[in-house]
Short mmCIF file of C-alpha atoms and ligand atoms in Angstrom, two decimals:
data_model
loop_
_atom_site.label_atom_id
_atom_site.label_comp_id
_atom_site.label_asym_id
_atom_site.label_seq_id
_atom_site.Cartn_x
_atom_site.Cartn_y
_atom_site.Cartn_z
CA MET A 209 -22.22 17.77 2.05
CA GLU A 210 -22.71 13.97 2.48
CA GLY A 211 -24.10 11.74 4.46
CA LEU A 212 -25.59 13.96 7.26
CA THR A 213 -28.71 16.06 6.98
CA LYS A 214 -29.06 19.51 8.45
CA LYS A 215 -30.57 18.90 11.44
CA GLN A 216 -28.01 15.62 11.67
CA GLU A 217 -25.73 18.04 11.17
CA CYS A 218 -26.25 20.13 14.66
CA ALA A 219 -26.36 16.86 16.52
CA SER A 220 -23.21 15.43 14.90
CA ALA A 221 -19.18 15.42 16.05
CA PHE A 222 -18.21 15.18 12.13
CA ASP A 223 -18.34 18.40 10.14
CA ALA A 224 -20.09 18.91 7.19
CA HIS A 225 -17.54 18.41 4.80
CA HIS A 226 -17.61 14.92 3.26
CA ALA A 227 -18.91 13.29 7.14
CA PRO A 228 -18.65 9.33 6.86
CA SER A 229 -22.09 8.39 4.49
CA LYS A 230 -24.64 7.85 6.90
CA ALA A 231 -26.52 5.78 4.16
CA ILE A 232 -23.22 3.17 4.40
CA ILE A 233 -23.37 2.99 8.07
CA GLU A 234 -26.52 2.01 8.07
CA GLN A 235 -26.05 -0.92 5.89
CA CYS A 236 -24.17 -2.67 8.49
CA VAL A 237 -26.63 -5.50 9.81
CA HIS A 238 -24.19 -5.93 12.58
CA CYS A 239 -23.60 -9.74 11.00
CA GLY A 240 -20.24 -9.95 12.33
CA PHE A 241 -19.06 -11.90 9.02
CA CYS A 242 -16.04 -9.69 8.85
CA LEU A 243 -14.53 -10.17 12.45
CA PRO A 244 -12.18 -13.07 11.84
CA VAL A 245 -10.36 -11.53 8.96
CA CYS A 246 -9.83 -7.92 11.10
CA PRO A 247 -6.56 -8.34 12.01
CA THR A 248 -7.24 -5.95 14.96
CA TYR A 249 -10.25 -7.90 16.23
CA VAL A 250 -7.65 -11.27 15.46
CA LEU A 251 -5.34 -10.13 17.83
CA TRP A 252 -7.12 -8.37 20.63
CA GLY A 253 -10.67 -9.36 20.39
CA GLN A 254 -12.15 -5.99 21.39
CA GLU A 255 -15.40 -5.31 19.64
CA MET A 256 -14.32 -1.67 19.71
CA ASP A 257 -11.24 -2.82 17.50
CA SER A 258 -13.38 -4.59 14.69
CA PRO A 259 -15.01 -3.38 11.64
CA ARG A 260 -18.61 -3.90 13.34
CA GLY A 261 -17.20 -1.79 16.49
CA ARG A 262 -15.58 0.86 14.31
CA ILE A 263 -18.84 0.97 12.34
CA TYR A 264 -21.04 1.70 15.46
CA LEU A 265 -18.38 4.54 17.10
CA MET A 266 -19.09 6.60 13.58
CA LYS A 267 -23.01 5.79 13.87
CA MET A 268 -22.45 7.05 17.39
CA ALA A 269 -20.14 10.44 16.66
CA SER A 270 -22.75 11.19 13.45
CA GLU A 271 -25.93 10.98 15.98
CA GLY A 272 -23.76 13.06 18.44
CA ALA A 273 -23.94 10.64 20.97
CA ALA A 274 -20.10 10.02 21.40
CA GLU A 275 -17.28 12.65 21.17
CA MET A 276 -14.26 12.69 18.96
CA ASN A 277 -12.10 12.11 22.34
CA ALA A 278 -8.68 10.01 22.39
CA THR A 279 -10.38 6.72 23.19
CA TRP A 280 -12.46 6.98 20.28
CA VAL A 281 -9.65 8.08 17.85
CA SER A 282 -7.65 5.46 19.14
CA HIS A 283 -10.11 2.45 17.93
CA PHE A 284 -9.46 4.33 14.32
CA ASP A 285 -5.91 4.82 14.66
CA SER A 286 -5.58 1.08 15.06
CA CYS A 287 -7.48 0.51 11.89
CA LEU A 288 -4.79 -0.95 9.34
CA GLY A 289 -7.24 -0.11 6.68
CA CYS A 290 -6.35 -3.13 5.17
CA MET A 291 -9.96 -3.63 3.79
CA ALA A 292 -10.48 -7.15 4.73
CA CYS A 293 -13.69 -6.39 6.34
CA MET A 294 -15.06 -5.48 2.80
CA THR A 295 -14.13 -8.65 0.96
CA ALA A 296 -16.06 -10.57 3.90
CA CYS A 297 -18.78 -8.58 4.39
CA PRO A 298 -22.09 -10.04 2.74
CA SER A 299 -24.18 -6.43 2.64
CA GLY A 300 -21.49 -4.88 0.60
CA VAL A 301 -20.73 -2.09 3.25
CA ASP A 302 -18.05 0.11 1.68
CA TYR A 303 -16.05 0.52 5.01
CA GLY A 304 -13.26 2.00 2.82
CA LYS A 305 -15.09 5.29 1.93
CA LEU A 306 -16.04 5.19 6.02
CA ILE A 307 -12.56 5.19 7.59
CA GLU A 308 -11.27 7.59 4.57
CA ALA A 309 -14.14 10.10 5.51
CA THR A 310 -13.77 9.66 9.53
CA ARG A 311 -9.98 9.62 9.43
CA ALA A 312 -10.31 13.24 7.58
CA GLN A 313 -12.35 14.30 10.18
CA ILE A 314 -10.19 12.97 12.73
CA GLU A 315 -7.13 15.33 11.56
CA ARG A 316 -9.48 18.23 11.13
CA LYS A 317 -11.08 18.20 14.23
CA THR A 318 -8.92 16.70 16.82
CA GLU A 319 -5.24 17.83 17.91
CA ARG A 320 -2.94 15.09 18.38
CA PRO A 321 -0.17 14.91 21.13
CA SER A 322 2.97 17.14 19.71
CA GLY A 323 5.07 14.45 19.52
CA GLU A 324 2.83 11.99 17.49
CA LYS A 325 2.57 15.28 15.23
CA ARG A 326 6.01 16.12 14.65
CA HIS A 327 6.58 12.15 13.85
CA ARG A 328 3.37 12.31 11.45
CA ARG A 329 4.81 15.57 10.13
CA PHE A 330 8.25 13.78 9.34
CA MET A 331 6.61 11.15 7.54
CA PHE A 332 4.62 12.94 5.33
CA GLU A 333 7.25 15.38 4.27
CA ASN A 334 9.63 13.05 3.23
CA PHE A 335 8.23 9.40 2.07
CA THR A 336 6.23 11.84 -0.25
CA GLN A 337 8.82 13.50 -1.73
CA PRO A 338 10.89 11.41 -4.12
CA ASP A 339 13.86 14.21 -4.00
CA ARG A 340 13.92 13.80 -0.47
CA LEU A 341 14.26 9.97 -0.18
CA ARG A 342 16.89 9.97 -2.74
CA ARG A 343 18.70 12.35 -0.83
CA MET A 344 18.56 9.47 2.28
CA ARG A 345 19.89 6.93 -0.12
CA LEU A 346 23.44 7.91 0.23
CA PRO A 347 24.12 7.97 4.21
CA LEU A 348 22.10 4.65 3.92
CA LEU A 349 24.31 3.33 1.77
CA VAL A 350 26.98 3.83 4.05
CA TYR A 351 25.78 2.83 7.08
CA GLN A 352 25.10 -0.74 5.21
CA LYS A 353 27.86 -1.10 3.26
CA LEU A 354 30.25 0.05 5.32
CA GLY A 355 28.97 -2.87 7.84
CA LEU A 356 27.74 -0.29 10.46
CA GLN A 357 24.33 -2.00 10.45
CA THR A 358 25.70 -5.17 11.15
CA VAL A 359 27.66 -3.93 14.26
CA ALA A 360 25.10 -1.85 15.55
CA ARG A 361 22.56 -4.97 15.05
CA GLY A 362 25.02 -7.51 16.36
CA LEU A 363 25.66 -5.53 19.32
CA GLY A 364 22.07 -4.18 20.59
CA LEU A 365 23.47 -0.44 19.83
CA LEU A 366 20.02 0.25 18.10
CA LYS A 367 18.31 0.23 21.71
CA LEU A 368 19.67 3.43 22.36
CA LEU A 369 17.84 5.03 19.86
CA PRO A 370 14.78 6.99 20.11
CA LYS A 371 11.66 4.18 19.80
CA LYS A 372 10.43 5.40 16.59
CA MET A 373 13.87 5.21 15.21
CA GLN A 374 13.94 1.29 16.09
CA THR A 375 11.10 1.24 14.33
CA MET A 376 12.29 2.63 11.11
CA GLU A 377 15.66 1.28 10.95
CA ALA A 378 14.17 -2.20 11.27
CA LEU A 379 12.40 -2.01 8.12
CA LEU A 380 14.90 -0.37 6.32
CA PRO A 381 15.75 -1.88 2.89
CA LYS A 382 18.79 -3.13 1.45
CA ILE A 383 19.82 -0.21 -0.67
CA GLY A 384 20.95 -1.17 -4.24
CA PRO A 385 22.37 0.71 -7.36
CA ARG A 386 19.12 3.17 -8.44
CA GLU A 387 18.21 2.11 -11.66
CA VAL A 388 16.61 4.76 -13.49
CA VAL A 389 13.70 4.27 -16.04
CA ALA A 390 13.84 6.37 -19.22
CA GLN A 391 10.54 8.65 -20.36
CA VAL A 392 10.00 6.35 -23.15
CA THR A 393 10.82 2.76 -23.52
CA PRO A 394 9.78 1.24 -26.90
CA ALA A 395 7.86 -1.75 -27.16
CA VAL A 396 9.64 -4.91 -28.57
CA GLY A 397 8.47 -5.81 -31.83
CA THR A 398 5.00 -4.67 -33.08
CA LYS A 399 3.79 -2.23 -30.40
CA ARG A 400 0.50 -3.65 -28.94
CA ARG A 401 -0.32 -0.91 -26.57
CA ARG A 402 1.06 2.36 -25.13
CA VAL A 403 0.96 2.50 -21.50
CA GLY A 404 1.70 4.91 -18.92
CA LEU A 405 3.80 4.05 -15.59
CA LEU A 406 3.19 5.27 -11.98
CA LEU A 407 6.56 5.43 -10.36
CA GLY A 408 5.58 5.73 -6.96
CA CYS A 409 7.95 7.45 -4.10
CA VAL A 410 9.53 4.58 -1.85
CA GLN A 411 9.38 2.35 -5.07
CA ARG A 412 10.88 4.81 -7.14
CA GLU A 413 13.85 5.27 -4.92
CA PHE A 414 14.55 2.18 -2.80
CA PHE A 415 12.77 -0.27 -5.26
CA SER A 416 13.80 0.95 -8.36
CA GLN A 417 14.71 -2.52 -9.55
CA VAL A 418 10.80 -3.26 -9.41
CA ASN A 419 10.10 -0.32 -11.70
CA ALA A 420 12.56 -1.71 -14.20
CA ALA A 421 11.68 -4.95 -14.24
CA THR A 422 8.07 -3.90 -14.69
CA VAL A 423 9.10 -1.54 -17.99
CA ARG A 424 11.14 -4.59 -19.31
CA VAL A 425 8.03 -6.68 -18.90
CA LEU A 426 6.22 -4.49 -20.59
CA ALA A 427 7.90 -3.74 -23.70
CA ALA A 428 8.55 -7.51 -24.12
CA GLU A 429 5.01 -7.57 -24.03
CA GLY A 430 4.77 -5.36 -26.75
CA CYS A 431 4.00 -2.17 -24.63
CA GLU A 432 5.53 0.88 -25.20
CA VAL A 433 6.05 2.32 -21.88
CA VAL A 434 5.89 6.18 -20.92
CA ALA A 435 7.02 7.04 -17.13
CA PRO A 436 6.30 11.02 -16.52
CA GLN A 437 9.35 12.15 -14.61
CA GLU A 438 7.55 15.28 -13.38
CA GLN A 439 4.97 13.16 -11.54
CA PRO A 440 4.73 13.14 -8.20
CA CYS A 441 3.95 11.41 -5.21
CA CYS A 442 0.79 9.90 -5.79
CA GLY A 443 -0.71 10.86 -2.44
CA ALA A 444 -1.79 7.49 -1.00
CA LEU A 445 -0.11 7.75 2.32
CA LEU A 446 -1.65 11.24 2.80
CA VAL A 447 -5.43 9.59 1.53
CA HIS A 448 -4.82 6.63 3.54
CA ALA A 449 -4.09 8.72 7.19
CA GLY A 450 -6.99 11.63 6.48
CA GLU A 451 -4.72 14.38 5.10
CA GLU A 452 -7.04 15.15 2.49
CA ALA A 453 -6.15 18.62 1.64
CA ALA A 454 -2.48 17.28 0.91
CA ALA A 455 -3.53 14.28 -0.73
CA LEU A 456 -6.17 16.64 -3.32
CA VAL A 457 -3.11 18.75 -4.37
CA LEU A 458 -0.78 16.23 -5.23
CA ALA A 459 -3.89 13.85 -7.53
CA LYS A 460 -4.01 16.87 -9.42
CA LYS A 461 -0.71 17.17 -10.36
CA THR A 462 -0.69 13.54 -11.11
CA VAL A 463 -3.77 13.44 -13.05
CA GLU A 464 -2.28 16.29 -15.24
CA ALA A 465 1.11 14.55 -15.47
CA PHE A 466 -0.69 11.46 -16.97
CA GLU A 467 -2.91 13.62 -19.18
CA ARG A 468 0.26 15.07 -21.06
CA ALA A 469 1.45 11.53 -21.55
CA ASN A 470 -1.43 10.48 -23.98
CA VAL A 471 -1.47 6.93 -22.52
CA GLU A 472 -4.28 4.18 -22.95
CA THR A 473 -3.74 2.55 -19.37
CA ILE A 474 -2.03 3.56 -16.56
CA VAL A 475 0.04 0.60 -14.64
CA THR A 476 0.72 0.49 -11.19
CA ASN A 477 3.24 -1.89 -9.70
CA ALA A 478 2.33 -0.73 -5.79
CA ALA A 479 -0.88 -2.09 -4.47
CA GLY A 480 -1.26 1.48 -2.00
CA CYS A 481 -0.89 3.70 -4.60
CA GLY A 482 -2.76 1.44 -7.34
CA SER A 483 -6.01 1.40 -4.65
CA ASN A 484 -5.24 5.25 -4.15
CA VAL A 485 -5.16 5.98 -7.95
CA LYS A 486 -7.93 3.84 -9.04
CA GLU A 487 -10.20 6.15 -6.21
CA TYR A 488 -9.49 9.53 -7.82
CA GLY A 489 -12.54 9.70 -9.19
CA HIS A 490 -14.01 9.85 -5.75
CA LEU A 491 -11.51 11.91 -4.19
CA LEU A 492 -11.96 14.70 -6.64
CA ARG A 493 -15.74 14.12 -7.05
CA ASP A 494 -16.84 17.65 -6.37
CA ASP A 495 -13.84 19.29 -7.84
CA PRO A 496 -14.85 21.74 -10.35
CA VAL A 497 -12.52 21.52 -12.64
CA TYR A 498 -10.89 17.86 -11.82
CA ALA A 499 -13.88 15.99 -11.58
CA GLU A 500 -14.49 14.64 -14.94
CA GLN A 501 -10.66 14.41 -15.68
CA ALA A 502 -9.61 12.37 -12.24
CA ARG A 503 -12.57 10.03 -13.23
CA VAL A 504 -11.34 9.54 -16.51
CA PHE A 505 -7.67 8.85 -15.19
CA SER A 506 -8.77 6.51 -12.43
CA ALA A 507 -10.74 4.40 -15.19
CA LYS A 508 -7.17 3.43 -16.88
CA CYS A 509 -5.96 2.68 -13.62
CA LYS A 510 -4.67 -0.96 -13.60
CA ASP A 511 -1.97 -3.45 -11.50
CA ILE A 512 1.17 -4.77 -13.60
CA SER A 513 -1.06 -8.38 -12.89
CA GLU A 514 -4.14 -6.93 -14.36
CA VAL A 515 -2.74 -5.55 -17.60
CA LEU A 516 -0.42 -8.49 -18.40
CA ALA A 517 -3.62 -10.72 -17.70
CA GLY A 518 -5.22 -8.95 -20.60
CA LEU A 519 -2.48 -9.49 -23.19
CA GLU A 520 -1.60 -12.97 -24.83
CA PRO A 521 1.58 -13.79 -23.99
CA ARG A 522 4.40 -13.02 -26.42
CA ALA A 523 7.81 -13.12 -24.40
CA LYS A 524 8.91 -16.87 -24.12
CA ARG A 525 8.90 -17.64 -19.95
CA GLN A 526 12.28 -19.70 -19.29
CA ARG A 527 12.19 -22.32 -16.63
CA LEU A 528 12.77 -21.30 -13.12
CA LYS A 529 12.70 -23.98 -10.26
CA LEU A 530 11.91 -22.25 -7.46
CA ARG A 531 8.87 -22.63 -4.47
CA VAL A 532 7.56 -19.34 -4.40
CA ALA A 533 5.19 -18.47 -1.78
CA PHE A 534 2.59 -15.79 -2.69
CA HIS A 535 1.57 -13.17 -0.23
CA ASP A 536 -1.58 -11.40 -1.00
CA SER A 537 -1.28 -7.61 -0.40
CA CYS A 538 -4.36 -6.07 0.72
CA HIS A 539 -4.48 -3.20 -1.24
CA LEU A 540 -4.18 -5.79 -4.11
CA GLN A 541 -6.36 -8.29 -2.76
CA HIS A 542 -9.20 -6.74 -0.99
CA ALA A 543 -9.24 -2.60 -2.12
CA GLN A 544 -8.39 -3.74 -5.83
CA GLY A 545 -9.89 -6.97 -6.06
CA VAL A 546 -6.62 -8.89 -7.54
CA ARG A 547 -6.13 -12.07 -6.35
CA LEU A 548 -6.40 -14.79 -9.41
CA GLN A 549 -3.80 -12.20 -11.70
CA PRO A 550 -0.71 -12.84 -9.95
CA ARG A 551 -1.04 -16.06 -9.27
CA ALA A 552 -1.94 -16.58 -13.02
CA LEU A 553 1.94 -14.67 -13.88
CA LEU A 554 3.82 -17.14 -11.42
CA SER A 555 2.23 -20.30 -12.77
CA SER A 556 2.70 -19.29 -16.24
CA ILE A 557 6.49 -20.06 -15.42
CA PRO A 558 8.24 -23.47 -16.54
CA GLY A 559 9.36 -25.04 -13.53
CA LEU A 560 7.86 -22.75 -10.55
CA GLU A 561 5.88 -24.09 -7.74
CA LEU A 562 3.25 -21.91 -6.11
CA ALA A 563 2.69 -22.15 -2.40
CA GLU A 564 -0.62 -20.52 -0.74
CA ILE A 565 0.05 -18.92 2.62
CA PRO A 566 -2.83 -19.95 5.01
CA GLU A 567 -5.07 -16.82 6.44
CA ALA A 568 -4.34 -15.14 3.15
CA ALA A 569 -7.17 -12.57 3.90
CA ILE A 570 -5.20 -11.03 7.08
CA CYS A 571 -2.60 -8.40 6.94
CA CYS A 572 0.85 -8.47 7.55
CA GLY A 573 0.86 -5.15 9.64
CA SER A 574 2.19 -3.13 6.83
CA ALA A 575 -0.78 -0.89 5.87
CA GLY A 576 0.95 2.23 4.70
CA ILE A 577 2.00 4.01 8.42
CA PHE A 578 0.98 1.30 10.28
CA ASN A 579 4.15 -0.55 11.08
CA LEU A 580 5.65 2.72 11.91
CA VAL A 581 3.08 4.17 14.16
CA GLN A 582 1.48 0.87 15.84
CA PRO A 583 4.80 -1.14 16.05
CA GLU A 584 3.72 -3.74 18.59
CA ALA A 585 0.53 -4.96 16.70
CA ALA A 586 2.04 -4.58 12.87
CA ASN A 587 5.05 -6.79 14.46
CA ALA A 588 2.47 -9.37 16.02
CA LEU A 589 1.03 -9.42 12.59
CA GLY A 590 4.19 -9.95 10.60
CA ASP A 591 5.30 -12.39 13.40
CA ARG A 592 2.24 -14.42 12.83
CA LYS A 593 2.40 -14.30 9.05
CA ALA A 594 5.90 -15.75 9.00
CA GLN A 595 5.27 -18.58 11.22
CA LEU A 596 2.42 -19.48 8.45
CA ILE A 597 5.27 -19.10 6.20
CA GLN A 598 7.90 -21.18 7.60
CA PRO A 599 6.25 -24.60 7.00
CA LEU A 600 5.92 -23.75 3.00
CA GLU A 601 9.50 -23.81 2.66
CA ALA A 602 9.73 -21.25 0.17
CA ASP A 603 12.48 -20.08 -1.71
CA ILE A 604 10.82 -16.65 -2.44
CA VAL A 605 7.76 -15.03 -1.17
CA ALA A 606 6.08 -12.88 -3.97
CA THR A 607 4.34 -9.97 -3.37
CA GLY A 608 2.81 -6.84 -5.16
CA ASN A 609 3.49 -3.86 -3.07
CA PRO A 610 6.63 -2.64 -1.44
CA GLY A 611 4.94 -1.97 2.18
CA CYS A 612 4.52 -5.79 2.61
CA ILE A 613 8.02 -6.71 0.84
CA LEU A 614 9.76 -4.30 3.90
CA GLN A 615 7.05 -5.50 6.61
CA MET A 616 7.61 -9.24 5.58
CA GLN A 617 11.82 -9.26 5.31
CA SER A 618 11.84 -7.64 8.62
CA ALA A 619 9.34 -10.15 10.37
CA LEU A 620 10.74 -13.25 8.39
CA ALA A 621 14.41 -11.68 9.49
CA ARG A 622 13.21 -11.39 13.26
CA ASP A 623 11.71 -15.29 12.87
CA GLY A 624 15.29 -16.27 11.52
CA GLN A 625 14.22 -17.25 7.89
CA LYS A 626 16.43 -16.78 4.93
CA THR A 627 13.60 -16.78 2.44
CA ARG A 628 13.78 -13.55 -0.30
CA VAL A 629 10.67 -11.42 -0.35
CA LEU A 630 10.40 -10.15 -4.33
CA HIS A 631 8.00 -8.50 -6.18
CA THR A 632 6.01 -11.00 -8.29
CA ILE A 633 6.99 -8.94 -11.61
CA GLN A 634 10.65 -9.18 -10.53
CA ILE A 635 10.03 -13.26 -10.67
CA LEU A 636 8.44 -12.78 -13.90
CA ASP A 637 11.21 -10.49 -15.76
CA ALA A 638 13.61 -13.05 -14.72
CA SER A 639 12.03 -15.85 -16.15
CA ILE A 640 11.69 -13.88 -19.36
CA ARG A 641 15.41 -12.79 -19.30
CA GLY A 642 16.28 -16.58 -18.81
CA GLU A 643 18.11 -15.90 -15.56
CA SER A 644 18.68 -18.39 -12.90
CA SER A 645 16.48 -19.42 -10.01
CA GLY A 646 20.10 -18.40 -8.24
CA SER A 647 20.17 -15.07 -9.44
CA LEU A 648 16.42 -14.27 -7.55
CA LEU A 649 18.12 -16.03 -4.24
CA ARG A 650 21.42 -13.80 -3.84
S1 SF4 B 838 -10.27 -2.09 7.43
FE1 SF4 B 838 -8.66 -3.86 8.30
S2 SF4 B 838 -8.24 -3.08 10.26
FE2 SF4 B 838 -10.04 -1.72 9.94
S3 SF4 B 838 -11.71 -2.65 10.18
FE3 SF4 B 838 -11.71 -3.26 8.24
S4 SF4 B 838 -10.76 -5.45 8.44
FE4 SF4 B 838 -10.33 -4.27 10.78
S1 SF4 B 839 -19.91 -8.17 7.70
FE1 SF4 B 839 -20.72 -6.30 7.15
S2 SF4 B 839 -22.52 -5.99 7.79
FE2 SF4 B 839 -21.67 -7.57 8.77
S3 SF4 B 839 -21.05 -6.70 10.90
FE3 SF4 B 839 -19.52 -6.78 9.30
S4 SF4 B 839 -19.83 -4.80 8.20
FE4 SF4 B 839 -21.38 -5.07 9.13
#
């Protein structure tokens, strides 16, 4: 048991399995430095929807002074898990560990309404399985290519669908050709590293061009790239939603797949997945078989921008005359502490002008499944971000997470902006391949 003594456990609303750590809860000195960066506090100004308020609610529950009733749960459901509060906190409160433990308790100890349960099950069963996502590609391709999407949106027919389906439809990516990444891609020239690539689920099926660009750039920079085809979903969505048991199964399979690949570094290019796999050591900490393997695995994981920042550039960057606004994904900037490296990559491209988006610390509203389960709040955050981007007159918004790409595309379109949203690595890949700026804008 973690966080609770035997006596506290009797009074606590939490069960004994990985209860939110009392020691971390006590580290919060209620200073409020985290409030201005917390998206839900920014939107609603309610103490209980701030990091400080949520930590207080955890404390009350752990002391048996609050029940885990629907109101209590709602304050945690509305947390985006963006970790902006961790970056802002001068006391080093590890809110990430607290919210992960709290959410697992909620899923074990409370019962969600049946409609909500069905919706969550649909997302977890489909979004964590690449083969199921692949089967969705054809109907979606037909829907888009035959112009049915344009007609349905234009005539307002989507309003006839249930709200949850409307929300998903609004976030659909543009379905393009599926680019398959080889099991092993040799380095161009002398090999400098042998790296593995985490393919992701949504990334693999709906942003396969991002994986393909990642492999090309790594190879051009002298890396042999191994992409184990048997790797499952890493379980990020499940961990962030408190579905601990299912997440552990996927974590173990992922560790095994990369052990067989025998690589020095495991490259991630989806910030949500990256922050998850870097925490496998914690997730599997008390597993008698996998604890040590998971710790070793996590220590090898790096975002693509971190990997490239550690390699002296070898491939020549060609000129791209573009103005690019960089959008920090929360799971990159707050959860992984990666802010400078993607900016440095973009700045290394001749002709490219980098623009900073104000309020960079605040989430765009994507946050795993947040924009599907809390669409009003997610849209409000997306709209706020779109309005901050508009005066920058950028050609492209660059970011490092597929969820942010979908959320920003949808928010910019709602605001009538035509700015494209791309992964940072796609821009670097285009520069190395000598493509024109125009090719990125189509
Ligand atoms: S994780 Fe984000 S939404 Fe949740 S309390 Fe922290 S800042 Fe607020
Ligand atoms: S900044 Fe840290 S210590 Fe201060 S209220 Fe927020 S979580 Fe607590």
